[in-house]
Tab-separated table of C-alpha atoms in Angstrom:
chain	number	residue	atom	x	y	z
R	25	MET	CA	-0.171	0.106	-0.157
R	26	GLU	CA	2.928	2.164	0.574
R	27	THR	CA	4.561	1.605	-2.602
R	28	SER	CA	1.079	2.492	-4.235
R	29	PHE	CA	0.606	5.837	-2.409
R	30	LEU	CA	4.341	6.917	-3.337
R	31	THR	CA	3.649	5.603	-6.794
R	32	LYS	CA	0.721	7.928	-6.924
R	33	ILE	CA	2.523	11.127	-5.108
R	34	SER	CA	5.800	10.599	-7.729
R	35	GLY	CA	3.329	11.106	-10.820
R	36	TYR	CA	2.832	15.087	-9.665
R	37	TRP	CA	6.382	14.708	-10.130
R	38	THR	CA	7.448	13.453	-13.203
R	39	ALA	CA	9.387	15.439	-15.822
R	40	SER	CA	6.574	15.821	-17.951
R	41	GLU	CA	4.483	16.778	-15.418
R	42	ILE	CA	6.670	19.603	-14.086
R	43	SER	CA	7.430	20.683	-17.842
R	44	THR	CA	3.935	21.322	-18.123
R	45	ASN	CA	3.076	22.930	-15.083
R	46	ILE	CA	6.062	25.517	-15.989
R	47	ILE	CA	4.074	26.171	-19.401
R	48	ILE	CA	0.835	27.037	-17.789
R	49	ALA	CA	2.483	28.702	-15.280
R	50	MET	CA	3.881	31.460	-18.311
R	51	ASN	CA	0.401	31.469	-19.221
R	52	ILE	CA	-0.923	32.778	-16.497
R	53	LEU	CA	1.630	35.142	-15.651
R	54	GLY	CA	1.480	36.594	-19.373
R	55	ALA	CA	-1.821	36.277	-19.041
R	56	LEU	CA	-2.086	38.745	-15.359
R	57	ALA	CA	0.383	41.324	-17.399
R	58	LEU	CA	-1.920	41.701	-20.081
R	59	GLY	CA	-4.867	42.067	-18.162
R	60	LEU	CA	-2.956	44.600	-15.502
R	61	LEU	CA	-2.110	46.720	-19.048
R	62	VAL	CA	-5.440	46.762	-19.832
R	63	GLY	CA	-6.459	47.719	-15.949
R	64	PHE	CA	-3.669	50.139	-16.049
R	65	GLU	CA	-6.294	52.707	-17.632
R	66	ARG	CA	-9.034	51.947	-15.178
R	67	PHE	CA	-7.319	52.304	-12.250
R	68	TYR	CA	-5.613	55.425	-13.480
R	69	ARG	CA	-9.198	57.148	-14.552
R	70	GLY	CA	-10.435	55.806	-10.592
R	71	ARG	CA	-12.950	53.522	-11.558
R	72	ALA	CA	-13.884	50.470	-9.398
R	73	ALA	CA	-12.230	48.100	-10.971
R	74	GLY	CA	-8.713	48.400	-11.173
R	75	MET	CA	-5.689	46.511	-12.068
R	76	ARG	CA	-5.753	43.729	-9.949
R	77	THR	CA	-9.429	43.707	-11.013
R	78	TYR	CA	-8.793	42.699	-14.652
R	79	GLY	CA	-5.591	40.934	-14.001
R	80	PHE	CA	-7.066	38.553	-11.682
R	81	VAL	CA	-10.048	38.038	-14.514
R	82	CYS	CA	-7.621	37.728	-17.101
R	83	MET	CA	-5.418	34.805	-15.496
R	84	ALA	CA	-8.054	33.013	-14.212
R	85	SER	CA	-10.115	32.561	-17.485
R	86	CYS	CA	-6.507	31.574	-18.710
R	87	ALA	CA	-5.875	28.891	-16.311
R	88	LEU	CA	-9.183	27.468	-16.844
R	89	ILE	CA	-8.644	27.335	-20.413
R	90	VAL	CA	-5.249	26.078	-20.461
R	91	VAL	CA	-5.490	23.066	-18.646
R	92	CYS	CA	-8.308	22.112	-20.728
R	93	GLY	CA	-5.339	21.084	-22.988
R	94	TYR	CA	-3.664	18.878	-21.218
R	95	PRO	CA	-6.178	16.200	-19.614
R	96	GLU	CA	-3.508	13.382	-19.848
R	97	PHE	CA	-1.596	15.121	-17.095
R	98	TRP	CA	-4.509	15.637	-14.711
R	99	TYR	CA	-4.418	13.848	-11.459
R	100	GLY	CA	-0.503	12.746	-11.907
R	101	SER	CA	-1.671	11.060	-15.186
R	102	HIS	CA	-3.141	8.985	-13.272
R	103	ASN	CA	-6.575	9.213	-15.045
R	104	GLN	CA	-6.311	8.613	-19.261
R	105	ASN	CA	-9.772	8.876	-19.862
R	106	ILE	CA	-10.605	12.640	-19.608
R	107	SER	CA	-12.190	14.263	-21.947
R	108	ILE	CA	-13.571	17.953	-22.232
R	109	ASP	CA	-14.686	20.518	-24.689
R	110	PRO	CA	-12.881	23.660	-24.547
R	111	GLY	CA	-15.580	25.449	-25.763
R	112	ARG	CA	-18.178	24.641	-23.138
R	113	VAL	CA	-15.227	25.577	-20.690
R	114	MET	CA	-15.307	29.383	-22.686
R	115	GLN	CA	-18.757	29.530	-22.891
R	116	GLY	CA	-18.825	29.058	-19.123
R	117	ILE	CA	-15.930	31.527	-18.411
R	118	VAL	CA	-17.743	34.577	-20.365
R	119	THR	CA	-21.491	33.520	-18.531
R	120	GLY	CA	-19.848	34.024	-15.047
R	121	ILE	CA	-17.289	37.737	-16.530
R	122	GLY	CA	-21.124	38.710	-17.695
R	123	PHE	CA	-22.492	38.871	-13.851
R	124	LEU	CA	-19.120	40.685	-12.866
R	125	GLY	CA	-19.565	42.967	-15.440
R	126	ALA	CA	-23.161	43.794	-14.378
R	127	GLY	CA	-21.711	44.751	-10.624
R	128	VAL	CA	-19.890	47.504	-12.201
R	129	ILE	CA	-22.837	49.097	-14.014
R	130	MET	CA	-25.003	51.861	-11.930
R	131	ARG	CA	-27.652	54.168	-12.541
R	132	ASP	CA	-28.304	57.292	-11.285
R	133	GLY	CA	-31.635	58.814	-12.720
R	134	MET	CA	-30.877	59.295	-16.352
R	135	ASN	CA	-27.049	58.565	-15.932
R	136	ILE	CA	-25.966	55.176	-16.800
R	137	SER	CA	-21.976	54.790	-16.054
R	138	GLY	CA	-19.832	51.348	-15.870
R	139	LEU	CA	-20.680	50.070	-19.329
R	140	THR	CA	-17.325	50.260	-20.418
R	141	THR	CA	-15.610	49.366	-17.461
R	142	ALA	CA	-18.194	46.035	-17.747
R	143	ALA	CA	-17.280	45.901	-21.324
R	144	SER	CA	-13.401	45.951	-21.121
R	145	ILE	CA	-13.831	42.867	-18.178
R	146	TRP	CA	-15.802	40.696	-20.592
R	147	GLY	CA	-12.798	41.839	-23.074
R	148	VAL	CA	-10.082	40.485	-21.118
R	149	ALA	CA	-11.509	37.476	-20.290
R	150	VAL	CA	-11.499	36.782	-23.717
R	151	ILE	CA	-7.911	38.020	-23.767
R	152	GLY	CA	-6.820	35.372	-21.042
R	153	ILE	CA	-8.737	32.817	-22.952
R	154	LEU	CA	-6.855	33.608	-26.507
R	155	VAL	CA	-3.276	33.569	-24.019
R	156	GLY	CA	-4.617	30.069	-23.269
R	157	LEU	CA	-5.056	28.541	-26.279
R	158	GLY	CA	-1.743	29.656	-27.288
R	159	PHE	CA	-2.735	33.008	-29.223
R	160	TYR	CA	0.026	35.264	-27.918
R	161	ALA	CA	-0.338	37.323	-30.418
R	162	ALA	CA	-3.975	37.549	-31.213
R	163	ALA	CA	-3.726	38.198	-27.716
R	164	ILE	CA	-1.108	41.086	-27.173
R	165	THR	CA	-2.860	42.654	-29.814
R	166	LEU	CA	-6.679	42.687	-28.096
R	167	ALA	CA	-4.894	44.063	-25.408
R	168	VAL	CA	-3.032	47.102	-26.926
R	169	THR	CA	-5.817	47.926	-29.162
R	170	ALA	CA	-8.669	47.950	-25.826
R	171	GLY	CA	-6.221	49.937	-23.792
R	172	LEU	CA	-5.613	52.209	-26.315
R	173	LEU	CA	-9.519	52.015	-27.094
R	174	MET	CA	-10.117	53.305	-23.679
R	175	MET	CA	-7.483	55.371	-23.243
R	176	TRP	CA	-8.093	57.517	-26.675
R	177	GLY	CA	-11.396	56.524	-27.859
R	178	SER	CA	-12.911	59.458	-26.226
R	179	LYS	CA	-11.152	61.588	-27.812
R	180	PHE	CA	-12.434	61.240	-31.084
R	181	ASP	CA	-16.136	61.981	-29.819
R	182	ILE	CA	-15.495	65.940	-30.718
R	183	PHE	CA	-14.864	64.719	-34.362
R	184	LEU	CA	-18.026	63.229	-34.986
R	185	PRO	CA	-21.705	63.689	-35.052
R	186	ALA	CA	-23.929	63.746	-32.035
R	187	HIS	CA	-26.378	64.996	-29.391
R	188	LYS	CA	-25.654	65.848	-26.088
R	189	ALA	CA	-28.295	65.092	-23.903
R	190	VAL	CA	-28.867	66.921	-20.446
R	191	SER	CA	-31.413	65.848	-17.748
R	192	VAL	CA	-32.878	68.034	-16.334
R	193	THR	CA	-35.147	68.585	-13.488
R	194	LEU	CA	-37.474	71.773	-12.442
R	195	ASN	CA	-38.906	72.431	-9.311
R	196	PHE	CA	-41.640	74.899	-9.294
R	197	HIS	CA	-42.997	77.595	-6.843
R	198	LYS	CA	-46.290	76.529	-4.731
R	199	ASN	CA	-49.534	77.054	-7.084
R	200	PHE	CA	-47.308	77.664	-10.142
R	201	THR	CA	-48.624	76.123	-13.170
R	202	PRO	CA	-45.760	75.489	-15.598
R	203	VAL	CA	-46.562	75.527	-19.509
R	204	ARG	CA	-44.620	72.630	-21.860
R	205	ASP	CA	-44.495	75.054	-24.925
R	206	GLU	CA	-42.472	78.064	-22.845
R	207	MET	CA	-40.821	75.299	-22.042
R	208	ASN	CA	-40.041	73.989	-25.563
R	209	SER	CA	-39.120	77.903	-26.261
R	210	LEU	CA	-37.036	77.931	-23.693
R	211	MET	CA	-34.774	75.285	-24.535
R	212	ALA	CA	-34.756	76.151	-28.310
R	213	GLN	CA	-32.848	79.302	-27.458
R	214	GLY	CA	-30.141	77.225	-25.913
R	215	GLY	CA	-29.904	75.151	-28.860
R	216	TYR	CA	-32.006	72.075	-27.511
R	217	ALA	CA	-34.864	70.402	-27.631
R	218	ILE	CA	-37.298	68.265	-25.195
R	219	ALA	CA	-36.299	64.633	-26.046
R	220	LYS	CA	-39.580	62.384	-26.849
R	221	ASN	CA	-41.140	60.150	-24.003
R	222	SER	CA	-38.565	61.492	-21.755
R	223	PHE	CA	-41.258	63.758	-19.990
R	224	SER	CA	-42.156	62.892	-16.102
R	225	ILE	CA	-44.583	65.200	-14.012
R	226	ALA	CA	-44.877	64.961	-10.617
R	227	ARG	CA	-46.986	67.090	-7.714
R	228	ARG	CA	-46.296	67.386	-4.874
R	229	ASP	CA	-47.623	70.144	-2.030
R	230	ASN	CA	-49.316	72.217	-4.287
R	231	LYS	CA	-45.656	72.065	-6.197
R	232	HIS	CA	-45.182	70.559	-9.818
R	233	GLU	CA	-42.038	69.172	-10.547
R	234	TRP	CA	-41.240	68.668	-14.142
R	235	HIS	CA	-38.488	65.457	-15.271
R	236	PHE	CA	-37.138	65.577	-19.014
R	237	VAL	CA	-34.140	65.340	-21.263
R	238	VAL	CA	-32.915	67.655	-23.628
R	239	VAL	CA	-30.951	67.175	-26.859
R	240	THR	CA	-29.173	69.230	-28.928
R	241	VAL	CA	-30.565	70.543	-32.012
R	242	SER	CA	-29.101	68.870	-35.240
R	243	GLY	CA	-26.724	71.446	-37.008
R	244	ASN	CA	-26.486	73.537	-33.902
R	245	LYS	CA	-23.105	71.373	-32.819
R	246	GLY	CA	-21.081	73.865	-31.174
R	247	LYS	CA	-23.826	76.156	-30.411
R	248	SER	CA	-25.880	75.084	-27.810
R	249	SER	CA	-25.782	75.723	-24.187
R	250	SER	CA	-23.730	74.174	-21.617
R	251	LEU	CA	-24.991	73.365	-18.621
R	252	ILE	CA	-23.851	76.788	-16.689
R	253	GLU	CA	-25.271	78.546	-19.400
R	254	LEU	CA	-28.445	76.222	-19.550
R	255	GLY	CA	-28.141	77.183	-15.566
R	256	LYS	CA	-28.161	80.844	-16.248
R	257	MET	CA	-31.447	81.024	-18.146
R	258	LEU	CA	-32.972	78.596	-15.729
R	259	SER	CA	-32.526	81.121	-12.872
R	260	ASN	CA	-34.065	83.721	-14.672
R	261	VAL	CA	-37.184	82.287	-15.557
R	262	GLU	CA	-40.336	82.843	-13.445
R	263	GLY	CA	-42.047	80.311	-11.269
R	264	ILE	CA	-38.754	77.973	-11.242
R	265	GLU	CA	-38.193	77.624	-7.029
R	266	ASN	CA	-35.340	75.575	-7.994
R	267	PHE	CA	-33.327	72.700	-10.667
R	268	ASN	CA	-30.880	70.218	-11.281
R	269	LEU	CA	-28.831	69.564	-14.522
R	270	SER	CA	-26.512	66.673	-15.263
R	271	HIS	CA	-25.031	65.291	-18.477
R	272	ALA	CA	-27.422	62.207	-19.285
R	273	ARG	CA	-24.758	59.886	-20.241
R	274	ASN	CA	-25.515	55.788	-21.275
């Protein structure tokens, strides 16, 4: 019995087993480095998911997929009848990372943040899978491209046509009845139009409260009022007690 036990233990320390472990470890370390590379941008911008999160996701995804390529070395090479489909492992990784990504998406009123972080966490899992499968050049390309996209992608926004959106909350004086057409005209003066299906109205203690989103009017790019200018306009409107303005991001 003692001989049988020593034989099983020695199976974990054969030359082929050790060399396989070294290869797997090198893949994991490579995936960790690429994950840290992508995560640095999120860390630099002070996001909740930073370098450690990205490093863990990337190297764990790599570890799960790379061991699928060496089933003959599992359990000290004592089980030779193991077969596994790497595609199912990849599906499980991507599904699991989806839950992690959902945890970093936050909504505050009309603002939704964390979408880029969630997408990049999902992407860094794919980087780990590519490293695990041995597609090192593709993994490096994806890591570098993802990092550049997150760092510089927003710089190109100013050159592209887009409708800037602003979330508006208005609180009116007691017993004052606001008029929608007058508000439409006021927003038009600032270069905005009230977005369709974004209007909501509340009334508390004989006070009206309006919530809506305004977007820049086509052809007025660069001419629409800033939040400060829009705030000054609203400060001079009769009947408005207080207001809140914020960029409506999604």
